[in-house]
Amino acid sequence: MRKTFKTLLLALPLCLAALSAQAADSAAGRWKTIDDKTGKVKSIVEISQAVNGTLTGRVVEILHSDKGPNPVCDGCEGANKNKPVRGMTILWNLAQDKGSTSKWSGGTILDPGNGKTYKSKLELQSGGTKLDVAGCIAFICRTQTWLRE
């Protein structure tokens, strides 16, 4: 019994290390969005992973906006038209690429600044502190690098 207890005590730090390494390989978490034109931090987006493994991201804070502290998506259509950007889902249906632990694709991203949606893909950089987020039309993509909060 004593030997089993000692083994469990020794195994616990290894298990915790493995869990933290797995978390670093995930895009789930809170991210500072960085405007690729101005370099300013614009908002905080929280990315979560659904039971089926897909990623979804929603705006949880507005830090800088040309439309004031509580912007609305006036360029959006449908259910998001004139809705507050804070709380809005802007990323959805991103699935992890087969054979990769750091890339997701096949989703959609909404630019609340103009109300347009684009095909999207993500790539988590080594270390897990930077996330390259791309919105694409055909093969032309625009990428921003977001920083883990």
CSV table of N, CA and C in Angstrom, one decimal:
chain,number,residue,atom,x,y,z
A,1,MET,N,0.8,-1.2,0.0
A,1,MET,CA,0.0,0.0,0.0
A,1,MET,C,0.9,1.3,0.0
A,2,ARG,N,1.9,1.2,0.8
A,2,ARG,CA,2.8,2.4,0.9
A,2,ARG,C,3.5,2.7,-0.4
A,3,LYS,N,3.9,1.6,-1.1
A,3,LYS,CA,4.6,1.7,-2.4
A,3,LYS,C,3.7,2.3,-3.4
A,4,THR,N,2.4,1.9,-3.4
A,4,THR,CA,1.5,2.4,-4.4
A,4,THR,C,1.2,3.9,-4.1
A,5,PHE,N,1.1,4.3,-2.9
A,5,PHE,CA,1.0,5.7,-2.5
A,5,PHE,C,2.1,6.5,-3.0
A,6,LYS,N,3.4,6.1,-2.8
A,6,LYS,CA,4.5,6.8,-3.2
A,6,LYS,C,4.6,6.9,-4.7
A,7,THR,N,4.2,5.8,-5.4
A,7,THR,CA,4.1,5.9,-6.9
A,7,THR,C,3.1,6.9,-7.4
A,8,LEU,N,2.0,7.0,-6.7
A,8,LEU,CA,1.0,8.0,-7.1
A,8,LEU,C,1.5,9.4,-6.9
A,9,LEU,N,2.2,9.6,-5.8
A,9,LEU,CA,2.7,10.9,-5.5
A,9,LEU,C,3.8,11.3,-6.5
A,10,LEU,N,4.6,10.4,-7.0
A,10,LEU,CA,5.6,10.7,-8.0
A,10,LEU,C,4.9,10.9,-9.3
A,11,ALA,N,3.8,10.2,-9.6
A,11,ALA,CA,3.2,10.3,-10.9
A,11,ALA,C,2.4,11.6,-11.1
A,12,LEU,N,1.9,12.2,-10.0
A,12,LEU,CA,1.1,13.4,-10.0
A,12,LEU,C,1.7,14.5,-10.7
A,13,PRO,N,3.0,14.9,-10.4
A,13,PRO,CA,3.6,16.0,-11.2
A,13,PRO,C,3.7,15.7,-12.7
A,14,LEU,N,4.0,14.5,-13.0
A,14,LEU,CA,4.1,14.2,-14.5
A,14,LEU,C,2.7,14.3,-15.2
A,15,CYS,N,1.7,13.9,-14.5
A,15,CYS,CA,0.3,14.1,-15.1
A,15,CYS,C,0.0,15.6,-15.2
A,16,LEU,N,0.3,16.4,-14.2
A,16,LEU,CA,0.0,17.8,-14.3
A,16,LEU,C,0.8,18.5,-15.4
A,17,ALA,N,2.1,18.0,-15.6
A,17,ALA,CA,2.9,18.6,-16.7
A,17,ALA,C,2.3,18.2,-18.0
A,18,ALA,N,1.8,17.0,-18.2
A,18,ALA,CA,1.2,16.6,-19.4
A,18,ALA,C,0.0,17.4,-19.7
A,19,LEU,N,-0.8,17.6,-18.7
A,19,LEU,CA,-2.1,18.4,-18.9
A,19,LEU,C,-1.7,19.8,-19.3
A,20,SER,N,-0.7,20.5,-18.7
A,20,SER,CA,-0.4,21.8,-19.1
A,20,SER,C,0.2,21.9,-20.5
A,21,ALA,N,0.9,20.9,-20.9
A,21,ALA,CA,1.5,20.8,-22.2
A,21,ALA,C,0.4,20.7,-23.2
A,22,GLN,N,-0.6,19.9,-22.9
A,22,GLN,CA,-1.8,19.7,-23.8
A,22,GLN,C,-2.5,21.0,-23.9
A,23,ALA,N,-2.7,21.8,-22.8
A,23,ALA,CA,-3.4,23.0,-22.9
A,23,ALA,C,-2.7,24.0,-23.7
A,24,ALA,N,-1.3,24.0,-23.7
A,24,ALA,CA,-0.5,24.9,-24.6
A,24,ALA,C,-0.7,24.6,-26.0
A,25,ASP,N,-1.1,23.3,-26.4
A,25,ASP,CA,-1.3,23.0,-27.8
A,25,ASP,C,-2.7,23.3,-28.3
A,26,SER,N,-3.5,23.9,-27.4
A,26,SER,CA,-4.9,24.2,-27.8
A,26,SER,C,-5.0,25.7,-28.1
A,27,ALA,N,-5.9,26.0,-29.0
A,27,ALA,CA,-6.2,27.4,-29.3
A,27,ALA,C,-7.2,28.0,-28.4
A,28,ALA,N,-7.8,27.1,-27.6
A,28,ALA,CA,-8.8,27.6,-26.6
A,28,ALA,C,-8.2,28.5,-25.6
A,29,GLY,N,-8.9,29.5,-25.3
A,29,GLY,CA,-8.4,30.5,-24.3
A,29,GLY,C,-8.8,31.9,-24.7
A,30,ARG,N,-8.2,32.9,-24.0
A,30,ARG,CA,-8.5,34.3,-24.3
A,30,ARG,C,-7.3,34.9,-25.1
A,31,TRP,N,-7.7,35.6,-26.1
A,31,TRP,CA,-6.7,36.1,-27.1
A,31,TRP,C,-6.9,37.6,-27.3
A,32,LYS,N,-5.8,38.4,-27.3
A,32,LYS,CA,-5.8,39.8,-27.6
A,32,LYS,C,-5.7,39.9,-29.1
A,33,THR,N,-6.7,40.5,-29.8
A,33,THR,CA,-6.7,40.7,-31.2
A,33,THR,C,-5.8,41.9,-31.5
A,34,ILE,N,-4.9,41.8,-32.4
A,34,ILE,CA,-4.0,42.8,-32.8
A,34,ILE,C,-4.3,43.3,-34.2
A,35,ASP,N,-4.6,44.6,-34.4
A,35,ASP,CA,-4.9,45.1,-35.8
A,35,ASP,C,-3.7,45.0,-36.6
A,36,ASP,N,-3.8,44.3,-37.8
A,36,ASP,CA,-2.6,44.1,-38.6
A,36,ASP,C,-2.1,45.4,-39.3
A,37,LYS,N,-3.0,46.4,-39.3
A,37,LYS,CA,-2.6,47.6,-40.0
A,37,LYS,C,-2.0,48.6,-39.0
A,38,THR,N,-2.6,48.7,-37.8
A,38,THR,CA,-2.1,49.7,-36.8
A,38,THR,C,-1.3,49.1,-35.7
A,39,GLY,N,-1.3,47.8,-35.5
A,39,GLY,CA,-0.6,47.2,-34.4
A,39,GLY,C,-1.2,47.4,-33.0
A,40,LYS,N,-2.4,48.0,-33.0
A,40,LYS,CA,-3.1,48.2,-31.7
A,40,LYS,C,-3.9,47.0,-31.3
A,41,VAL,N,-4.0,46.8,-29.9
A,41,VAL,CA,-4.8,45.7,-29.4
A,41,VAL,C,-6.3,46.2,-29.5
A,42,LYS,N,-7.1,45.5,-30.2
A,42,LYS,CA,-8.5,45.9,-30.4
A,42,LYS,C,-9.5,45.3,-29.4
A,43,SER,N,-9.3,44.0,-29.2
A,43,SER,CA,-10.3,43.4,-28.3
A,43,SER,C,-9.8,42.1,-27.7
A,44,ILE,N,-10.6,41.5,-26.9
A,44,ILE,CA,-10.3,40.2,-26.4
A,44,ILE,C,-11.3,39.2,-26.9
A,45,VAL,N,-10.8,38.1,-27.5
A,45,VAL,CA,-11.7,37.1,-28.0
A,45,VAL,C,-11.4,35.8,-27.2
A,46,GLU,N,-12.5,35.2,-26.8
A,46,GLU,CA,-12.4,33.9,-26.1
A,46,GLU,C,-12.8,32.8,-27.0
A,47,ILE,N,-11.8,31.9,-27.2
A,47,ILE,CA,-12.0,30.8,-28.1
A,47,ILE,C,-12.3,29.6,-27.2
A,48,SER,N,-13.4,28.8,-27.6
A,48,SER,CA,-13.7,27.6,-26.8
A,48,SER,C,-13.8,26.5,-27.8
A,49,GLN,N,-13.7,25.3,-27.2
A,49,GLN,CA,-13.8,24.1,-28.0
A,49,GLN,C,-15.0,23.3,-27.7
A,50,ALA,N,-15.8,23.0,-28.7
A,50,ALA,CA,-17.1,22.2,-28.5
A,50,ALA,C,-16.8,20.8,-28.3
A,51,VAL,N,-17.8,20.0,-27.9
A,51,VAL,CA,-17.6,18.6,-27.7
A,51,VAL,C,-17.1,17.9,-28.9
A,52,ASN,N,-17.6,18.4,-30.1
A,52,ASN,CA,-17.2,17.7,-31.4
A,52,ASN,C,-15.8,18.1,-31.8
A,53,GLY,N,-15.1,19.0,-31.0
A,53,GLY,CA,-13.7,19.4,-31.3
A,53,GLY,C,-13.6,20.7,-32.1
A,54,THR,N,-14.7,21.2,-32.6
A,54,THR,CA,-14.6,22.5,-33.4
A,54,THR,C,-14.4,23.7,-32.4
A,55,LEU,N,-13.8,24.7,-33.0
A,55,LEU,CA,-13.5,25.9,-32.2
A,55,LEU,C,-14.5,27.0,-32.5
A,56,THR,N,-14.9,27.8,-31.5
A,56,THR,CA,-15.8,29.0,-31.7
A,56,THR,C,-15.1,30.1,-30.9
A,57,GLY,N,-15.2,31.3,-31.4
A,57,GLY,CA,-14.7,32.5,-30.7
A,57,GLY,C,-15.7,33.6,-30.6
A,58,ARG,N,-15.7,34.2,-29.5
A,58,ARG,CA,-16.6,35.4,-29.3
A,58,ARG,C,-15.9,36.5,-28.6
A,59,VAL,N,-16.3,37.7,-29.0
A,59,VAL,CA,-15.7,38.9,-28.4
A,59,VAL,C,-16.2,39.1,-27.0
A,60,VAL,N,-15.2,39.2,-26.0
A,60,VAL,CA,-15.6,39.4,-24.6
A,60,VAL,C,-15.3,40.8,-24.1
A,61,GLU,N,-14.4,41.4,-24.8
A,61,GLU,CA,-14.0,42.8,-24.4
A,61,GLU,C,-13.7,43.6,-25.6
A,62,ILE,N,-14.0,44.9,-25.6
A,62,ILE,CA,-13.6,45.9,-26.6
A,62,ILE,C,-12.6,46.8,-26.0
A,63,LEU,N,-11.4,46.8,-26.5
A,63,LEU,CA,-10.3,47.6,-25.9
A,63,LEU,C,-10.1,48.9,-26.7
A,64,HIS,N,-10.2,48.8,-28.0
A,64,HIS,CA,-10.0,50.0,-28.9
A,64,HIS,C,-10.9,49.9,-30.1
A,65,SER,N,-11.7,50.9,-30.4
A,65,SER,CA,-12.6,50.9,-31.5
A,65,SER,C,-12.8,52.3,-32.1
A,66,ASP,N,-12.8,52.4,-33.4
A,66,ASP,CA,-13.0,53.7,-34.0
A,66,ASP,C,-14.5,54.1,-33.8
A,67,LYS,N,-15.3,53.1,-33.4
A,67,LYS,CA,-16.8,53.4,-33.3
A,67,LYS,C,-17.2,53.6,-31.9
A,68,GLY,N,-16.2,53.9,-31.0
A,68,GLY,CA,-16.5,54.1,-29.6
A,68,GLY,C,-16.4,52.9,-28.7
A,69,PRO,N,-16.7,53.0,-27.4
A,69,PRO,CA,-16.5,51.9,-26.5
A,69,PRO,C,-17.5,50.7,-26.7
A,70,ASN,N,-18.6,51.0,-27.3
A,70,ASN,CA,-19.7,49.9,-27.4
A,70,ASN,C,-20.1,49.8,-28.9
A,71,PRO,N,-19.2,49.4,-29.8
A,71,PRO,CA,-19.6,49.4,-31.2
A,71,PRO,C,-20.7,48.3,-31.5
A,72,VAL,N,-21.4,48.6,-32.6
A,72,VAL,CA,-22.4,47.6,-33.1
A,72,VAL,C,-21.9,47.2,-34.5
A,73,CYS,N,-22.4,46.1,-34.9
A,73,CYS,CA,-22.1,45.6,-36.2
A,73,CYS,C,-23.1,46.1,-37.2
A,74,ASP,N,-22.9,47.4,-37.6
A,74,ASP,CA,-23.9,48.0,-38.6
A,74,ASP,C,-23.7,47.5,-40.0
A,75,GLY,N,-22.6,46.9,-40.3
A,75,GLY,CA,-22.5,46.3,-41.7
A,75,GLY,C,-22.9,44.9,-41.7
A,76,CYS,N,-23.3,44.3,-40.6
A,76,CYS,CA,-23.7,42.9,-40.6
A,76,CYS,C,-25.1,42.8,-41.2
A,77,GLU,N,-25.4,41.5,-41.6
A,77,GLU,CA,-26.8,41.2,-42.1
A,77,GLU,C,-27.4,40.2,-41.2
A,78,GLY,N,-28.7,40.0,-41.3
A,78,GLY,CA,-29.3,39.0,-40.5
A,78,GLY,C,-29.4,39.3,-39.0
A,79,ALA,N,-29.2,38.2,-38.2
A,79,ALA,CA,-29.4,38.3,-36.8
A,79,ALA,C,-28.3,39.2,-36.1
A,80,ASN,N,-27.2,39.4,-36.7
A,80,ASN,CA,-26.2,40.3,-36.1
A,80,ASN,C,-26.3,41.8,-36.5
A,81,LYS,N,-27.2,42.1,-37.4
A,81,LYS,CA,-27.3,43.5,-37.8
A,81,LYS,C,-27.6,44.4,-36.6
A,82,ASN,N,-26.8,45.4,-36.5
A,82,ASN,CA,-26.9,46.5,-35.4
A,82,ASN,C,-26.8,45.9,-34.0
A,83,LYS,N,-26.3,44.7,-33.9
A,83,LYS,CA,-26.1,44.1,-32.6
A,83,LYS,C,-24.7,44.5,-32.0
A,84,PRO,N,-24.6,44.6,-30.7
A,84,PRO,CA,-23.3,44.9,-30.1
A,84,PRO,C,-22.2,43.9,-30.4
A,85,VAL,N,-21.0,44.4,-30.7
A,85,VAL,CA,-19.9,43.5,-31.0
A,85,VAL,C,-19.5,42.7,-29.8
A,86,ARG,N,-19.5,43.4,-28.6
A,86,ARG,CA,-19.2,42.6,-27.4
A,86,ARG,C,-20.2,41.5,-27.2
A,87,GLY,N,-19.7,40.3,-27.0
A,87,GLY,CA,-20.6,39.1,-26.9
A,87,GLY,C,-20.9,38.4,-28.2
A,88,MET,N,-20.5,39.0,-29.3
A,88,MET,CA,-20.8,38.4,-30.6
A,88,MET,C,-19.8,37.3,-31.0
A,89,THR,N,-20.4,36.2,-31.5
A,89,THR,CA,-19.5,35.2,-32.0
A,89,THR,C,-19.0,35.6,-33.4
A,90,ILE,N,-17.6,35.6,-33.5
A,90,ILE,CA,-17.0,36.0,-34.7
A,90,ILE,C,-16.2,34.9,-35.4
A,91,LEU,N,-16.0,33.8,-34.8
A,91,LEU,CA,-15.4,32.6,-35.3
A,91,LEU,C,-16.2,31.4,-35.0
A,92,TRP,N,-16.4,30.5,-36.0
A,92,TRP,CA,-17.1,29.3,-35.8
A,92,TRP,C,-16.8,28.2,-36.8
A,93,ASN,N,-17.0,27.0,-36.3
A,93,ASN,CA,-16.8,25.7,-37.1
A,93,ASN,C,-15.4,25.4,-37.6
A,94,LEU,N,-14.4,25.9,-36.8
A,94,LEU,CA,-13.0,25.6,-37.2
A,94,LEU,C,-12.7,24.2,-36.6
A,95,ALA,N,-12.3,23.3,-37.6
A,95,ALA,CA,-11.9,21.9,-37.2
A,95,ALA,C,-10.4,21.7,-37.3
A,96,GLN,N,-9.9,20.9,-36.4
A,96,GLN,CA,-8.5,20.7,-36.3
A,96,GLN,C,-8.1,19.9,-37.6
A,97,ASP,N,-7.0,20.3,-38.2
A,97,ASP,CA,-6.5,19.6,-39.4
A,97,ASP,C,-6.0,18.2,-39.1
A,98,LYS,N,-6.3,17.3,-39.9
A,98,LYS,CA,-5.9,15.9,-39.7
A,98,LYS,C,-4.4,15.8,-39.6
A,99,GLY,N,-3.8,15.1,-38.6
A,99,GLY,CA,-2.4,15.0,-38.5
A,99,GLY,C,-1.7,16.2,-37.9
A,100,SER,N,-2.4,17.2,-37.5
A,100,SER,CA,-1.8,18.4,-37.0
A,100,SER,C,-2.4,18.7,-35.6
A,101,THR,N,-1.5,19.2,-34.7
A,101,THR,CA,-2.0,19.6,-33.4
A,101,THR,C,-2.0,21.1,-33.2
A,102,SER,N,-1.7,21.8,-34.3
A,102,SER,CA,-1.6,23.3,-34.2
A,102,SER,C,-2.3,24.0,-35.3
A,103,LYS,N,-3.1,23.3,-36.1
A,103,LYS,CA,-3.8,24.0,-37.2
A,103,LYS,C,-5.2,23.6,-37.3
A,104,TRP,N,-6.1,24.6,-37.5
A,104,TRP,CA,-7.5,24.4,-37.7
A,104,TRP,C,-7.9,25.2,-38.9
A,105,SER,N,-9.0,24.6,-39.6
A,105,SER,CA,-9.4,25.3,-40.8
A,105,SER,C,-10.9,24.9,-41.1
A,106,GLY,N,-11.4,25.4,-42.2
A,106,GLY,CA,-12.8,25.0,-42.6
A,106,GLY,C,-13.9,25.8,-41.9
A,107,GLY,N,-13.5,26.8,-41.1
A,107,GLY,CA,-14.4,27.6,-40.4
A,107,GLY,C,-14.7,28.9,-41.1
A,108,THR,N,-15.4,29.8,-40.4
A,108,THR,CA,-15.8,31.1,-40.8
A,108,THR,C,-15.4,32.1,-39.8
A,109,ILE,N,-15.0,33.3,-40.3
A,109,ILE,CA,-14.7,34.4,-39.4
A,109,ILE,C,-15.5,35.6,-39.9
A,110,LEU,N,-16.0,36.4,-38.9
A,110,LEU,CA,-16.8,37.6,-39.2
A,110,LEU,C,-15.9,38.8,-38.8
A,111,ASP,N,-15.8,39.7,-39.8
A,111,ASP,CA,-15.1,41.0,-39.4
A,111,ASP,C,-16.2,42.0,-39.0
A,112,PRO,N,-16.4,42.3,-37.7
A,112,PRO,CA,-17.4,43.1,-37.3
A,112,PRO,C,-17.3,44.6,-37.7
A,113,GLY,N,-16.1,44.9,-38.2
A,113,GLY,CA,-15.8,46.3,-38.7
A,113,GLY,C,-16.6,46.5,-40.0
A,114,ASN,N,-16.8,45.5,-40.8
A,114,ASN,CA,-17.4,45.7,-42.1
A,114,ASN,C,-18.6,44.7,-42.3
A,115,GLY,N,-18.8,43.8,-41.4
A,115,GLY,CA,-19.9,42.9,-41.4
A,115,GLY,C,-19.8,41.7,-42.4
A,116,LYS,N,-18.6,41.6,-43.0
A,116,LYS,CA,-18.4,40.5,-44.0
A,116,LYS,C,-17.8,39.3,-43.3
A,117,THR,N,-18.2,38.1,-43.9
A,117,THR,CA,-17.6,36.8,-43.4
A,117,THR,C,-16.7,36.3,-44.4
A,118,TYR,N,-15.7,35.5,-43.9
A,118,TYR,CA,-14.6,34.9,-44.7
A,118,TYR,C,-14.4,33.5,-44.3
A,119,LYS,N,-13.8,32.7,-45.2
A,119,LYS,CA,-13.4,31.4,-44.8
A,119,LYS,C,-12.2,31.6,-43.8
A,120,SER,N,-12.0,30.8,-42.8
A,120,SER,CA,-11.0,31.0,-41.8
A,120,SER,C,-10.1,29.8,-41.5
A,121,LYS,N,-8.9,30.1,-41.0
A,121,LYS,CA,-8.0,29.1,-40.6
A,121,LYS,C,-7.2,29.7,-39.5
A,122,LEU,N,-6.7,28.8,-38.6
A,122,LEU,CA,-5.9,29.2,-37.5
A,122,LEU,C,-4.6,28.4,-37.4
A,123,GLU,N,-3.5,29.0,-36.9
A,123,GLU,CA,-2.3,28.2,-36.6
A,123,GLU,C,-1.7,28.7,-35.3
A,124,LEU,N,-1.6,27.8,-34.4
A,124,LEU,CA,-1.0,28.1,-33.1
A,124,LEU,C,0.5,28.0,-33.3
A,125,GLN,N,1.2,29.0,-32.9
A,125,GLN,CA,2.7,29.0,-33.0
A,125,GLN,C,3.3,28.3,-31.9
A,126,SER,N,4.5,27.8,-32.1
A,126,SER,CA,5.2,27.0,-31.0
A,126,SER,C,5.3,27.9,-29.7
A,127,GLY,N,5.0,27.2,-28.6
A,127,GLY,CA,5.0,27.9,-27.4
A,127,GLY,C,3.6,28.2,-26.9
A,128,GLY,N,2.7,28.3,-27.9
A,128,GLY,CA,1.3,28.5,-27.6
A,128,GLY,C,0.9,29.9,-27.2
A,129,THR,N,1.7,30.9,-27.4
A,129,THR,CA,1.4,32.2,-27.0
A,129,THR,C,0.9,33.1,-28.2
A,130,LYS,N,1.1,32.6,-29.4
A,130,LYS,CA,0.7,33.4,-30.6
A,130,LYS,C,-0.2,32.5,-31.4
A,131,LEU,N,-1.2,33.2,-32.0
A,131,LEU,CA,-2.2,32.5,-32.9
A,131,LEU,C,-2.3,33.3,-34.2
A,132,ASP,N,-2.0,32.7,-35.3
A,132,ASP,CA,-2.2,33.3,-36.6
A,132,ASP,C,-3.6,33.0,-37.0
A,133,VAL,N,-4.4,34.1,-37.2
A,133,VAL,CA,-5.8,34.0,-37.6
A,133,VAL,C,-5.9,34.5,-39.0
A,134,ALA,N,-6.4,33.7,-39.9
A,134,ALA,CA,-6.6,34.2,-41.3
A,134,ALA,C,-8.0,34.2,-41.8
A,135,GLY,N,-8.4,35.2,-42.5
A,135,GLY,CA,-9.7,35.2,-43.2
A,135,GLY,C,-9.3,35.2,-44.7
A,136,CYS,N,-10.0,34.4,-45.5
A,136,CYS,CA,-9.6,34.1,-46.9
A,136,CYS,C,-10.8,34.3,-47.8
A,137,ILE,N,-10.5,34.8,-49.0
A,137,ILE,CA,-11.4,34.8,-50.1
A,137,ILE,C,-10.6,34.0,-51.2
A,138,ALA,N,-11.2,32.9,-51.6
A,138,ALA,CA,-10.5,32.0,-52.5
A,138,ALA,C,-9.1,31.6,-51.9
A,139,PHE,N,-8.0,31.9,-52.6
A,139,PHE,CA,-6.7,31.6,-52.1
A,139,PHE,C,-6.0,32.8,-51.5
A,140,ILE,N,-6.6,34.0,-51.5
A,140,ILE,CA,-6.0,35.2,-50.9
A,140,ILE,C,-6.5,35.3,-49.5
A,141,CYS,N,-5.5,35.4,-48.6
A,141,CYS,CA,-5.8,35.5,-47.2
A,141,CYS,C,-5.2,36.7,-46.5
A,142,ARG,N,-5.8,37.2,-45.5
A,142,ARG,CA,-5.3,38.3,-44.7
A,142,ARG,C,-5.1,37.7,-43.3
A,143,THR,N,-3.9,37.8,-42.7
A,143,THR,CA,-3.6,37.2,-41.4
A,143,THR,C,-3.3,38.2,-40.4
A,144,GLN,N,-3.8,38.0,-39.2
A,144,GLN,CA,-3.5,38.7,-38.0
A,144,GLN,C,-2.9,37.7,-37.0
A,145,THR,N,-1.9,38.2,-36.2
A,145,THR,CA,-1.4,37.4,-35.1
A,145,THR,C,-2.0,37.9,-33.8
A,146,TRP,N,-2.7,37.0,-33.1
A,146,TRP,CA,-3.3,37.3,-31.8
A,146,TRP,C,-2.4,36.8,-30.7
A,147,LEU,N,-2.4,37.4,-29.6
A,147,LEU,CA,-1.5,37.1,-28.4
A,147,LEU,C,-2.4,36.5,-27.3
A,148,ARG,N,-1.9,35.4,-26.7
A,148,ARG,CA,-2.6,34.8,-25.6
A,148,ARG,C,-2.6,35.8,-24.4
A,149,GLU,N,-3.8,35.9,-23.8
A,149,GLU,CA,-3.9,36.9,-22.7
A,149,GLU,C,-3.4,36.2,-21.4
